[in-house]
Amino acid sequence: MTNRKYNARSSADEVVEGHDLQGKNIIVTGANTGIGYETARALASIGGEVTLACRNTQAAEQACQKIRQQHPTAKVNVMPLDLSDLNSVRQFAQEYPQDSIALLINNAGSSAPSLMTTTQGFERTVGVCHVGHFLLTELLMPKLLAAQSPRVIMLSSESHRYPARLDLETLGKAQEPYKSMRAYGQAKLCNVLMADELQRRYGDQGLTACSVHPGALVTTDFGRESKLFRAAFWLASPFTKSPNQGASTTVYCALHEPASEIAGGYFSHCKRARQTNEAQDPQVAAQLWSLSEQWVAEYKDK
């Protein structure tokens, strides 16, 4: 374990200091802005070969230019990925050119202010945060396992605590009445459960998986789809983290050695945090995995 101590105010730049990711292929979803951008930039600054997997490729190209301006030797590129369309996820996985992936950071998120759906008809928040990332990870697993000591990091949130239980009967369904915070909480609970199940299924093959909470109301454009979210971010901004600080826990989990100390864990402020009982339940995680497999198989050609 490193002797360095990090806390809620630590930045991603502080965490990467002294590390080297030369030759490591990395994918960061939703990397054109906010926490995803700072994660991609920090990892590229120490030699990582980072793919910004983004729906808005124009914004992602601008983000790449910014990274190169700050770090002239950075190896960054853009590939289109729309997590709200499983066809786009499949196309990304098919076209990703590298033979191995050292780090898959499932960072992208969504919080729809009213009922919205993905291309395949899932409620959008769960569809983007969980279903899209589930399929992406499943399709990229052979390339992950081809790398030495690969890691998958799921961006979750303290919002995974509400509702306390995962409602598998209604999860992902586009139905009224719609409660945006409930949908977001369920999506973030899925992220924790997925990390735990990944560790159980693939840990003995060398994979390390964990989930992270970036920090309360990190200043970013995450809430761009909701006036309520934007107002909350603005009011809380004097007390919140910057995106660079928000990326620190993700980067910490990407780099920390030994990997066994982060395996299957949930992290906040660069240290292990407590999950809810539901988030730690292997039976719930297995049920979610099975349901997710059914979903992506059902919509394979739609």
PDB file of C-alpha atoms in Angstrom:
ATOM      1  CA  MET A   1       0.000   0.000   0.000  1.00  0.00           C
ATOM      2  CA  THR A   2       1.249   3.494  -0.789  1.00  0.00           C
ATOM      3  CA  ASN A   3       2.324   5.633   2.132  1.00  0.00           C
ATOM      4  CA  ARG A   4       0.660   8.686   0.666  1.00  0.00           C
ATOM      5  CA  LYS A   5      -2.488   9.903   2.333  1.00  0.00           C
ATOM      6  CA  TYR A   6      -5.276  11.421   0.296  1.00  0.00           C
ATOM      7  CA  ASN A   7      -8.511  13.012   1.434  1.00  0.00           C
ATOM      8  CA  ALA A   8     -11.628  14.819   0.252  1.00  0.00           C
ATOM      9  CA  ARG A   9      -9.607  17.780  -1.048  1.00  0.00           C
ATOM     10  CA  SER A  10      -6.995  15.749  -2.938  1.00  0.00           C
ATOM     11  CA  SER A  11      -6.787  16.314  -6.686  1.00  0.00           C
ATOM     12  CA  ALA A  12      -6.316  13.821  -9.496  1.00  0.00           C
ATOM     13  CA  ASP A  13      -2.991  15.481 -10.285  1.00  0.00           C
ATOM     14  CA  GLU A  14      -1.751  14.799  -6.776  1.00  0.00           C
ATOM     15  CA  VAL A  15      -2.801  11.162  -6.994  1.00  0.00           C
ATOM     16  CA  VAL A  16      -1.049  10.453 -10.322  1.00  0.00           C
ATOM     17  CA  GLU A  17       2.244  12.007  -9.232  1.00  0.00           C
ATOM     18  CA  GLY A  18       5.043   9.457  -9.442  1.00  0.00           C
ATOM     19  CA  HIS A  19       3.038   6.891 -11.440  1.00  0.00           C
ATOM     20  CA  ASP A  20       3.655   5.623 -14.978  1.00  0.00           C
ATOM     21  CA  LEU A  21       1.043   4.178 -17.341  1.00  0.00           C
ATOM     22  CA  GLN A  22       3.191   3.919 -20.458  1.00  0.00           C
ATOM     23  CA  GLY A  23       1.776   1.353 -22.869  1.00  0.00           C
ATOM     24  CA  LYS A  24      -1.516   0.930 -20.974  1.00  0.00           C
ATOM     25  CA  ASN A  25      -4.726   1.155 -23.015  1.00  0.00           C
ATOM     26  CA  ILE A  26      -7.488   3.007 -21.187  1.00  0.00           C
ATOM     27  CA  ILE A  27     -11.126   3.769 -21.995  1.00  0.00           C
ATOM     28  CA  VAL A  28     -13.059   6.504 -20.191  1.00  0.00           C
ATOM     29  CA  THR A  29     -16.736   6.908 -21.050  1.00  0.00           C
ATOM     30  CA  GLY A  30     -18.228  10.395 -20.949  1.00  0.00           C
ATOM     31  CA  ALA A  31     -14.742  11.904 -20.990  1.00  0.00           C
ATOM     32  CA  ASN A  32     -15.410  15.121 -22.876  1.00  0.00           C
ATOM     33  CA  THR A  33     -16.264  17.127 -19.771  1.00  0.00           C
ATOM     34  CA  GLY A  34     -16.285  17.229 -15.972  1.00  0.00           C
ATOM     35  CA  ILE A  35     -14.976  14.301 -13.941  1.00  0.00           C
ATOM     36  CA  GLY A  36     -14.521  12.135 -17.029  1.00  0.00           C
ATOM     37  CA  TYR A  37     -12.361  14.758 -18.715  1.00  0.00           C
ATOM     38  CA  GLU A  38     -10.187  15.230 -15.643  1.00  0.00           C
ATOM     39  CA  THR A  39      -9.843  11.463 -15.267  1.00  0.00           C
ATOM     40  CA  ALA A  40      -8.772  11.052 -18.896  1.00  0.00           C
ATOM     41  CA  ARG A  41      -6.389  14.026 -18.708  1.00  0.00           C
ATOM     42  CA  ALA A  42      -4.735  12.872 -15.483  1.00  0.00           C
ATOM     43  CA  LEU A  43      -4.198   9.313 -16.760  1.00  0.00           C
ATOM     44  CA  ALA A  44      -2.902  10.542 -20.132  1.00  0.00           C
ATOM     45  CA  SER A  45      -0.485  12.868 -18.336  1.00  0.00           C
ATOM     46  CA  ILE A  46       1.425   9.830 -17.016  1.00  0.00           C
ATOM     47  CA  GLY A  47       1.591   7.936 -20.276  1.00  0.00           C
ATOM     48  CA  GLY A  48      -1.754   6.176 -20.510  1.00  0.00           C
ATOM     49  CA  GLU A  49      -3.102   5.727 -24.038  1.00  0.00           C
ATOM     50  CA  VAL A  50      -6.608   7.025 -23.435  1.00  0.00           C
ATOM     51  CA  THR A  51      -9.711   6.672 -25.585  1.00  0.00           C
ATOM     52  CA  LEU A  52     -12.408   9.242 -24.863  1.00  0.00           C
ATOM     53  CA  ALA A  53     -15.609   7.281 -25.506  1.00  0.00           C
ATOM     54  CA  CYS A  54     -18.282   9.931 -25.972  1.00  0.00           C
ATOM     55  CA  ARG A  55     -21.643  10.581 -27.570  1.00  0.00           C
ATOM     56  CA  ASN A  56     -20.644  14.143 -28.492  1.00  0.00           C
ATOM     57  CA  THR A  57     -17.543  13.507 -30.579  1.00  0.00           C
ATOM     58  CA  GLN A  58     -17.073  17.178 -31.457  1.00  0.00           C
ATOM     59  CA  ALA A  59     -16.817  18.086 -27.768  1.00  0.00           C
ATOM     60  CA  ALA A  60     -14.558  15.077 -27.226  1.00  0.00           C
ATOM     61  CA  GLU A  61     -12.185  16.211 -29.987  1.00  0.00           C
ATOM     62  CA  GLN A  62     -11.993  19.622 -28.336  1.00  0.00           C
ATOM     63  CA  ALA A  63     -11.254  17.876 -25.034  1.00  0.00           C
ATOM     64  CA  CYS A  64      -8.408  15.951 -26.722  1.00  0.00           C
ATOM     65  CA  GLN A  65      -6.942  19.193 -28.026  1.00  0.00           C
ATOM     66  CA  LYS A  66      -7.091  20.649 -24.543  1.00  0.00           C
ATOM     67  CA  ILE A  67      -5.323  17.624 -23.083  1.00  0.00           C
ATOM     68  CA  ARG A  68      -2.584  17.825 -25.724  1.00  0.00           C
ATOM     69  CA  GLN A  69      -2.095  21.528 -25.030  1.00  0.00           C
ATOM     70  CA  GLN A  70      -1.527  20.796 -21.335  1.00  0.00           C
ATOM     71  CA  HIS A  71       0.424  17.572 -21.932  1.00  0.00           C
ATOM     72  CA  PRO A  72       2.106  17.663 -25.371  1.00  0.00           C
ATOM     73  CA  THR A  73       3.154  14.001 -25.271  1.00  0.00           C
ATOM     74  CA  ALA A  74      -0.292  12.736 -24.282  1.00  0.00           C
ATOM     75  CA  LYS A  75      -1.747   9.890 -26.338  1.00  0.00           C
ATOM     76  CA  VAL A  76      -5.478  10.510 -26.568  1.00  0.00           C
ATOM     77  CA  ASN A  77      -8.095   9.749 -29.175  1.00  0.00           C
ATOM     78  CA  VAL A  78     -11.863   9.825 -29.613  1.00  0.00           C
ATOM     79  CA  MET A  79     -14.330   7.078 -30.449  1.00  0.00           C
ATOM     80  CA  PRO A  80     -18.102   7.574 -30.692  1.00  0.00           C
ATOM     81  CA  LEU A  81     -20.157   5.871 -27.994  1.00  0.00           C
ATOM     82  CA  ASP A  82     -23.814   6.523 -27.264  1.00  0.00           C
ATOM     83  CA  LEU A  83     -24.696   4.501 -24.169  1.00  0.00           C
ATOM     84  CA  SER A  84     -28.388   5.165 -24.752  1.00  0.00           C
ATOM     85  CA  ASP A  85     -28.236   3.040 -27.922  1.00  0.00           C
ATOM     86  CA  LEU A  86     -27.058  -0.561 -27.575  1.00  0.00           C
ATOM     87  CA  ASN A  87     -26.264  -0.658 -31.289  1.00  0.00           C
ATOM     88  CA  SER A  88     -23.737   2.120 -30.727  1.00  0.00           C
ATOM     89  CA  VAL A  89     -22.252   0.176 -27.811  1.00  0.00           C
ATOM     90  CA  ARG A  90     -21.835  -2.897 -30.016  1.00  0.00           C
ATOM     91  CA  GLN A  91     -20.271  -0.845 -32.794  1.00  0.00           C
ATOM     92  CA  PHE A  92     -17.788   0.697 -30.350  1.00  0.00           C
ATOM     93  CA  ALA A  93     -16.744  -2.715 -29.026  1.00  0.00           C
ATOM     94  CA  GLN A  94     -16.386  -4.090 -32.547  1.00  0.00           C
ATOM     95  CA  GLU A  95     -14.287  -1.155 -33.767  1.00  0.00           C
ATOM     96  CA  TYR A  96     -12.061  -0.646 -30.721  1.00  0.00           C
ATOM     97  CA  PRO A  97      -8.675  -1.372 -32.299  1.00  0.00           C
ATOM     98  CA  GLN A  98      -6.459  -2.450 -29.402  1.00  0.00           C
ATOM     99  CA  ASP A  99      -5.949  -6.075 -28.400  1.00  0.00           C
ATOM    100  CA  SER A 100      -5.999  -5.409 -24.660  1.00  0.00           C
ATOM    101  CA  ILE A 101      -7.513  -2.909 -22.213  1.00  0.00           C
ATOM    102  CA  ALA A 102      -5.807  -2.209 -18.911  1.00  0.00           C
ATOM    103  CA  LEU A 103      -8.452   0.158 -17.567  1.00  0.00           C
ATOM    104  CA  LEU A 104     -12.150   0.539 -18.349  1.00  0.00           C
ATOM    105  CA  ILE A 105     -13.625   3.488 -16.492  1.00  0.00           C
ATOM    106  CA  ASN A 106     -17.408   3.530 -16.785  1.00  0.00           C
ATOM    107  CA  ASN A 107     -17.788   7.190 -15.945  1.00  0.00           C
ATOM    108  CA  ALA A 108     -20.645   8.481 -18.101  1.00  0.00           C
ATOM    109  CA  GLY A 109     -23.921   9.225 -16.383  1.00  0.00           C
ATOM    110  CA  SER A 110     -27.342  10.664 -16.985  1.00  0.00           C
ATOM    111  CA  SER A 111     -30.196  11.963 -14.873  1.00  0.00           C
ATOM    112  CA  ALA A 112     -33.323  12.658 -16.868  1.00  0.00           C
ATOM    113  CA  PRO A 113     -35.578  15.337 -15.296  1.00  0.00           C
ATOM    114  CA  SER A 114     -38.702  13.720 -16.723  1.00  0.00           C
ATOM    115  CA  LEU A 115     -39.488  10.369 -18.263  1.00  0.00           C
ATOM    116  CA  MET A 116     -37.184   9.780 -21.224  1.00  0.00           C
ATOM    117  CA  THR A 117     -36.208   6.561 -22.967  1.00  0.00           C
ATOM    118  CA  THR A 118     -33.204   5.066 -24.695  1.00  0.00           C
ATOM    119  CA  THR A 119     -33.268   3.838 -28.290  1.00  0.00           C
ATOM    120  CA  GLN A 120     -34.291   0.379 -27.095  1.00  0.00           C
ATOM    121  CA  GLY A 121     -36.993   1.767 -24.766  1.00  0.00           C
ATOM    122  CA  PHE A 122     -35.330   1.622 -21.351  1.00  0.00           C
ATOM    123  CA  GLU A 123     -35.888   4.435 -18.872  1.00  0.00           C
ATOM    124  CA  ARG A 124     -32.978   6.697 -19.787  1.00  0.00           C
ATOM    125  CA  THR A 125     -31.165   7.087 -16.451  1.00  0.00           C
ATOM    126  CA  VAL A 126     -30.925   3.349 -15.794  1.00  0.00           C
ATOM    127  CA  GLY A 127     -30.438   2.707 -19.504  1.00  0.00           C
ATOM    128  CA  VAL A 128     -27.365   4.934 -19.765  1.00  0.00           C
ATOM    129  CA  CYS A 129     -25.818   4.468 -16.320  1.00  0.00           C
ATOM    130  CA  HIS A 130     -26.280   0.704 -16.135  1.00  0.00           C
ATOM    131  CA  VAL A 131     -27.571  -1.091 -19.231  1.00  0.00           C
ATOM    132  CA  GLY A 132     -25.210   0.590 -21.696  1.00  0.00           C
ATOM    133  CA  HIS A 133     -22.227   0.106 -19.416  1.00  0.00           C
ATOM    134  CA  PHE A 134     -23.183  -3.509 -18.726  1.00  0.00           C
ATOM    135  CA  LEU A 135     -23.155  -4.374 -22.417  1.00  0.00           C
ATOM    136  CA  LEU A 136     -19.972  -2.401 -23.026  1.00  0.00           C
ATOM    137  CA  THR A 137     -18.138  -4.223 -20.253  1.00  0.00           C
ATOM    138  CA  GLU A 138     -19.469  -7.601 -21.349  1.00  0.00           C
ATOM    139  CA  LEU A 139     -18.341  -7.080 -24.949  1.00  0.00           C
ATOM    140  CA  LEU A 140     -14.914  -5.750 -23.953  1.00  0.00           C
ATOM    141  CA  MET A 141     -14.246  -8.468 -21.383  1.00  0.00           C
ATOM    142  CA  PRO A 142     -12.019 -10.601 -23.667  1.00  0.00           C
ATOM    143  CA  LYS A 143      -9.753  -7.593 -24.257  1.00  0.00           C
ATOM    144  CA  LEU A 144      -9.777  -6.734 -20.569  1.00  0.00           C
ATOM    145  CA  LEU A 145      -8.739 -10.255 -19.627  1.00  0.00           C
ATOM    146  CA  ALA A 146      -5.997 -10.113 -22.262  1.00  0.00           C
ATOM    147  CA  ALA A 147      -4.301  -7.332 -20.266  1.00  0.00           C
ATOM    148  CA  GLN A 148      -2.103  -7.805 -17.246  1.00  0.00           C
ATOM    149  CA  SER A 149      -4.044  -7.006 -14.053  1.00  0.00           C
ATOM    150  CA  PRO A 150      -6.976  -5.173 -15.763  1.00  0.00           C
ATOM    151  CA  ARG A 151      -9.376  -3.001 -13.805  1.00  0.00           C
ATOM    152  CA  VAL A 152     -12.980  -1.866 -14.240  1.00  0.00           C
ATOM    153  CA  ILE A 153     -14.132   1.163 -12.272  1.00  0.00           C
ATOM    154  CA  MET A 154     -17.811   2.037 -11.987  1.00  0.00           C
ATOM    155  CA  LEU A 155     -18.812   5.622 -11.183  1.00  0.00           C
ATOM    156  CA  SER A 156     -21.536   5.354  -8.586  1.00  0.00           C
ATOM    157  CA  SER A 157     -22.756   7.793  -5.936  1.00  0.00           C
ATOM    158  CA  GLU A 158     -23.949   8.088  -2.383  1.00  0.00           C
ATOM    159  CA  SER A 159     -27.354   8.210  -4.081  1.00  0.00           C
ATOM    160  CA  HIS A 160     -27.138   4.413  -4.255  1.00  0.00           C
ATOM    161  CA  ARG A 161     -28.517   4.485  -0.689  1.00  0.00           C
ATOM    162  CA  TYR A 162     -32.002   5.559  -1.854  1.00  0.00           C
ATOM    163  CA  PRO A 163     -34.200   3.708  -2.472  1.00  0.00           C
ATOM    164  CA  ALA A 164     -32.762   1.142  -0.090  1.00  0.00           C
ATOM    165  CA  ARG A 165     -33.828  -1.831  -2.214  1.00  0.00           C
ATOM    166  CA  LEU A 166     -33.373  -2.604  -5.888  1.00  0.00           C
ATOM    167  CA  ASP A 167     -36.791  -2.968  -7.476  1.00  0.00           C
ATOM    168  CA  LEU A 168     -36.167  -5.527 -10.197  1.00  0.00           C
ATOM    169  CA  GLU A 169     -39.843  -5.529 -11.186  1.00  0.00           C
ATOM    170  CA  THR A 170     -39.810  -1.888 -12.329  1.00  0.00           C
ATOM    171  CA  LEU A 171     -36.095  -1.334 -12.996  1.00  0.00           C
ATOM    172  CA  GLY A 172     -35.458   0.217 -16.380  1.00  0.00           C
ATOM    173  CA  LYS A 173     -39.126   0.413 -17.302  1.00  0.00           C
ATOM    174  CA  ALA A 174     -40.486   3.589 -18.836  1.00  0.00           C
ATOM    175  CA  GLN A 175     -43.579   4.180 -16.760  1.00  0.00           C
ATOM    176  CA  GLU A 176     -45.382   6.934 -14.925  1.00  0.00           C
ATOM    177  CA  PRO A 177     -45.350   8.379 -12.357  1.00  0.00           C
ATOM    178  CA  TYR A 178     -41.672   9.098 -12.943  1.00  0.00           C
ATOM    179  CA  LYS A 179     -39.417  10.098 -10.049  1.00  0.00           C
ATOM    180  CA  SER A 180     -36.032  11.260 -11.278  1.00  0.00           C
ATOM    181  CA  MET A 181     -34.171  10.912  -7.973  1.00  0.00           C
ATOM    182  CA  ARG A 182     -35.499   7.396  -7.481  1.00  0.00           C
ATOM    183  CA  ALA A 183     -34.375   6.420 -10.987  1.00  0.00           C
ATOM    184  CA  TYR A 184     -30.947   7.911 -10.339  1.00  0.00           C
ATOM    185  CA  GLY A 185     -30.597   6.123  -7.004  1.00  0.00           C
ATOM    186  CA  GLN A 186     -31.542   2.808  -8.578  1.00  0.00           C
ATOM    187  CA  ALA A 187     -29.041   3.360 -11.403  1.00  0.00           C
ATOM    188  CA  LYS A 188     -26.228   4.137  -8.961  1.00  0.00           C
ATOM    189  CA  LEU A 189     -27.115   1.070  -6.888  1.00  0.00           C
ATOM    190  CA  CYS A 190     -26.799  -0.961 -10.090  1.00  0.00           C
ATOM    191  CA  ASN A 191     -23.286   0.440 -10.566  1.00  0.00           C
ATOM    192  CA  VAL A 192     -22.149  -0.779  -7.141  1.00  0.00           C
ATOM    193  CA  LEU A 193     -23.780  -4.174  -7.591  1.00  0.00           C
ATOM    194  CA  MET A 194     -22.239  -4.583 -11.040  1.00  0.00           C
ATOM    195  CA  ALA A 195     -18.730  -3.867  -9.715  1.00  0.00           C
ATOM    196  CA  ASP A 196     -19.224  -6.414  -6.956  1.00  0.00           C
ATOM    197  CA  GLU A 197     -20.479  -9.056  -9.377  1.00  0.00           C
ATOM    198  CA  LEU A 198     -17.656  -8.378 -11.818  1.00  0.00           C
ATOM    199  CA  GLN A 199     -15.204  -9.045  -9.013  1.00  0.00           C
ATOM    200  CA  ARG A 200     -16.933 -12.299  -8.086  1.00  0.00           C
ATOM    201  CA  ARG A 201     -17.116 -13.533 -11.670  1.00  0.00           C
ATOM    202  CA  TYR A 202     -13.721 -12.478 -12.987  1.00  0.00           C
ATOM    203  CA  GLY A 203     -11.512 -11.832  -9.974  1.00  0.00           C
ATOM    204  CA  ASP A 204      -9.890 -15.252 -10.259  1.00  0.00           C
ATOM    205  CA  GLN A 205      -8.920 -14.371 -13.847  1.00  0.00           C
ATOM    206  CA  GLY A 206      -6.950 -11.314 -12.736  1.00  0.00           C
ATOM    207  CA  LEU A 207      -9.629  -8.615 -13.062  1.00  0.00           C
ATOM    208  CA  THR A 208     -10.124  -6.033 -10.330  1.00  0.00           C
ATOM    209  CA  ALA A 209     -13.443  -4.174 -10.146  1.00  0.00           C
ATOM    210  CA  CYS A 210     -14.682  -1.495  -7.772  1.00  0.00           C
ATOM    211  CA  SER A 211     -17.110   1.420  -7.582  1.00  0.00           C
ATOM    212  CA  VAL A 212     -16.528   5.008  -6.524  1.00  0.00           C
ATOM    213  CA  HIS A 213     -18.388   8.051  -5.258  1.00  0.00           C
ATOM    214  CA  PRO A 214     -16.651  11.127  -6.729  1.00  0.00           C
ATOM    215  CA  GLY A 215     -17.936  13.551  -4.119  1.00  0.00           C
ATOM    216  CA  ALA A 216     -21.047  15.454  -3.192  1.00  0.00           C
ATOM    217  CA  LEU A 217     -22.314  17.715  -5.972  1.00  0.00           C
ATOM    218  CA  VAL A 218     -19.026  17.965  -7.841  1.00  0.00           C
ATOM    219  CA  THR A 219     -19.060  21.119  -9.954  1.00  0.00           C
ATOM    220  CA  THR A 220     -19.634  19.826 -13.467  1.00  0.00           C
ATOM    221  CA  ASP A 221     -22.322  19.987 -16.168  1.00  0.00           C
ATOM    222  CA  PHE A 222     -23.760  16.605 -15.149  1.00  0.00           C
ATOM    223  CA  GLY A 223     -27.148  18.167 -14.369  1.00  0.00           C
ATOM    224  CA  ARG A 224     -27.440  19.860 -17.732  1.00  0.00           C
ATOM    225  CA  GLU A 225     -30.727  18.071 -18.478  1.00  0.00           C
ATOM    226  CA  SER A 226     -32.401  19.317 -15.297  1.00  0.00           C
ATOM    227  CA  LYS A 227     -33.017  22.865 -14.055  1.00  0.00           C
ATOM    228  CA  LEU A 228     -33.367  21.457 -10.537  1.00  0.00           C
ATOM    229  CA  PHE A 229     -29.942  19.797 -10.694  1.00  0.00           C
ATOM    230  CA  ARG A 230     -28.330  22.922 -12.122  1.00  0.00           C
ATOM    231  CA  ALA A 231     -29.794  25.065  -9.358  1.00  0.00           C
ATOM    232  CA  ALA A 232     -28.632  22.626  -6.679  1.00  0.00           C
ATOM    233  CA  PHE A 233     -25.110  22.572  -8.107  1.00  0.00           C
ATOM    234  CA  TRP A 234     -24.961  26.371  -8.197  1.00  0.00           C
ATOM    235  CA  LEU A 235     -26.201  26.800  -4.621  1.00  0.00           C
ATOM    236  CA  ALA A 236     -23.814  24.190  -3.265  1.00  0.00           C
ATOM    237  CA  SER A 237     -20.793  25.190  -5.352  1.00  0.00           C
ATOM    238  CA  PRO A 238     -18.858  26.957  -2.531  1.00  0.00           C
ATOM    239  CA  PHE A 239     -18.805  23.680  -0.581  1.00  0.00           C
ATOM    240  CA  THR A 240     -18.141  21.166  -3.338  1.00  0.00           C
ATOM    241  CA  LYS A 241     -15.228  19.622  -5.173  1.00  0.00           C
ATOM    242  CA  SER A 242     -13.807  20.753  -8.489  1.00  0.00           C
ATOM    243  CA  PRO A 243     -13.882  18.173 -11.314  1.00  0.00           C
ATOM    244  CA  ASN A 244     -10.142  17.634 -10.748  1.00  0.00           C
ATOM    245  CA  GLN A 245     -10.824  16.780  -7.119  1.00  0.00           C
ATOM    246  CA  GLY A 246     -13.864  14.746  -8.134  1.00  0.00           C
ATOM    247  CA  ALA A 247     -11.678  12.598 -10.389  1.00  0.00           C
ATOM    248  CA  SER A 248      -9.201  11.846  -7.603  1.00  0.00           C
ATOM    249  CA  THR A 249     -10.989   8.777  -6.230  1.00  0.00           C
ATOM    250  CA  THR A 250     -11.370   7.247  -9.698  1.00  0.00           C
ATOM    251  CA  VAL A 251      -7.680   7.826 -10.388  1.00  0.00           C
ATOM    252  CA  TYR A 252      -6.779   6.475  -6.944  1.00  0.00           C
ATOM    253  CA  CYS A 253      -8.611   3.225  -7.708  1.00  0.00           C
ATOM    254  CA  ALA A 254      -7.021   3.062 -11.153  1.00  0.00           C
ATOM    255  CA  LEU A 255      -3.502   3.224  -9.708  1.00  0.00           C
ATOM    256  CA  HIS A 256      -3.544   1.891  -6.168  1.00  0.00           C
ATOM    257  CA  GLU A 257      -1.388  -1.110  -5.373  1.00  0.00           C
ATOM    258  CA  PRO A 258      -1.868  -3.804  -4.410  1.00  0.00           C
ATOM    259  CA  ALA A 259      -5.039  -4.172  -6.454  1.00  0.00           C
ATOM    260  CA  SER A 260      -6.382  -6.640  -3.900  1.00  0.00           C
ATOM    261  CA  GLU A 261      -6.991  -3.725  -1.516  1.00  0.00           C
ATOM    262  CA  ILE A 262      -9.577  -2.175  -3.813  1.00  0.00           C
ATOM    263  CA  ALA A 263     -11.132  -5.377  -5.211  1.00  0.00           C
ATOM    264  CA  GLY A 264     -14.913  -5.341  -4.873  1.00  0.00           C
ATOM    265  CA  GLY A 265     -14.830  -2.182  -2.791  1.00  0.00           C
ATOM    266  CA  TYR A 266     -16.787   1.065  -2.803  1.00  0.00           C
ATOM    267  CA  PHE A 267     -14.601   4.162  -2.440  1.00  0.00           C
ATOM    268  CA  SER A 268     -15.115   7.800  -1.524  1.00  0.00           C
ATOM    269  CA  HIS A 269     -12.516  10.527  -0.841  1.00  0.00           C
ATOM    270  CA  CYS A 270      -9.747   8.107  -1.896  1.00  0.00           C
ATOM    271  CA  LYS A 271     -10.555   5.555   0.758  1.00  0.00           C
ATOM    272  CA  ARG A 272     -12.874   2.615   1.225  1.00  0.00           C
ATOM    273  CA  ALA A 273     -16.396   3.594   2.261  1.00  0.00           C
ATOM    274  CA  ARG A 274     -19.431   1.716   3.507  1.00  0.00           C
ATOM    275  CA  GLN A 275     -21.905   0.302   1.020  1.00  0.00           C
ATOM    276  CA  THR A 276     -25.514  -0.355   1.879  1.00  0.00           C
ATOM    277  CA  ASN A 277     -26.519  -3.902   2.803  1.00  0.00           C
ATOM    278  CA  GLU A 278     -28.403  -4.170  -0.490  1.00  0.00           C
ATOM    279  CA  ALA A 279     -25.319  -3.116  -2.443  1.00  0.00           C
ATOM    280  CA  GLN A 280     -23.324  -5.916  -0.809  1.00  0.00           C
ATOM    281  CA  ASP A 281     -25.912  -8.650  -1.332  1.00  0.00           C
ATOM    282  CA  PRO A 282     -24.498 -11.237  -3.779  1.00  0.00           C
ATOM    283  CA  GLN A 283     -27.949 -12.630  -4.499  1.00  0.00           C
ATOM    284  CA  VAL A 284     -29.269  -9.230  -5.605  1.00  0.00           C
ATOM    285  CA  ALA A 285     -26.140  -8.683  -7.717  1.00  0.00           C
ATOM    286  CA  ALA A 286     -26.589 -12.064  -9.398  1.00  0.00           C
ATOM    287  CA  GLN A 287     -30.259 -11.331 -10.116  1.00  0.00           C
ATOM    288  CA  LEU A 288     -29.347  -7.954 -11.635  1.00  0.00           C
ATOM    289  CA  TRP A 289     -26.663  -9.580 -13.777  1.00  0.00           C
ATOM    290  CA  SER A 290     -29.078 -12.213 -15.054  1.00  0.00           C
ATOM    291  CA  LEU A 291     -31.722  -9.596 -15.871  1.00  0.00           C
ATOM    292  CA  SER A 292     -29.148  -7.431 -17.643  1.00  0.00           C
ATOM    293  CA  GLU A 293     -28.018 -10.378 -19.756  1.00  0.00           C
ATOM    294  CA  GLN A 294     -31.622 -10.979 -20.769  1.00  0.00           C
ATOM    295  CA  TRP A 295     -32.060  -7.329 -21.716  1.00  0.00           C
ATOM    296  CA  VAL A 296     -29.010  -7.041 -23.942  1.00  0.00           C
ATOM    297  CA  ALA A 297     -29.758 -10.396 -25.607  1.00  0.00           C
ATOM    298  CA  GLU A 298     -33.359  -9.417 -26.288  1.00  0.00           C
ATOM    299  CA  TYR A 299     -32.351  -6.154 -27.944  1.00  0.00           C
ATOM    300  CA  LYS A 300     -29.408  -7.530 -29.889  1.00  0.00           C
ATOM    301  CA  ASP A 301     -30.787  -6.606 -33.268  1.00  0.00           C
ATOM    302  CA  LYS A 302     -33.000  -3.670 -32.357  1.00  0.00           C
TER     303      LYS A 302
END
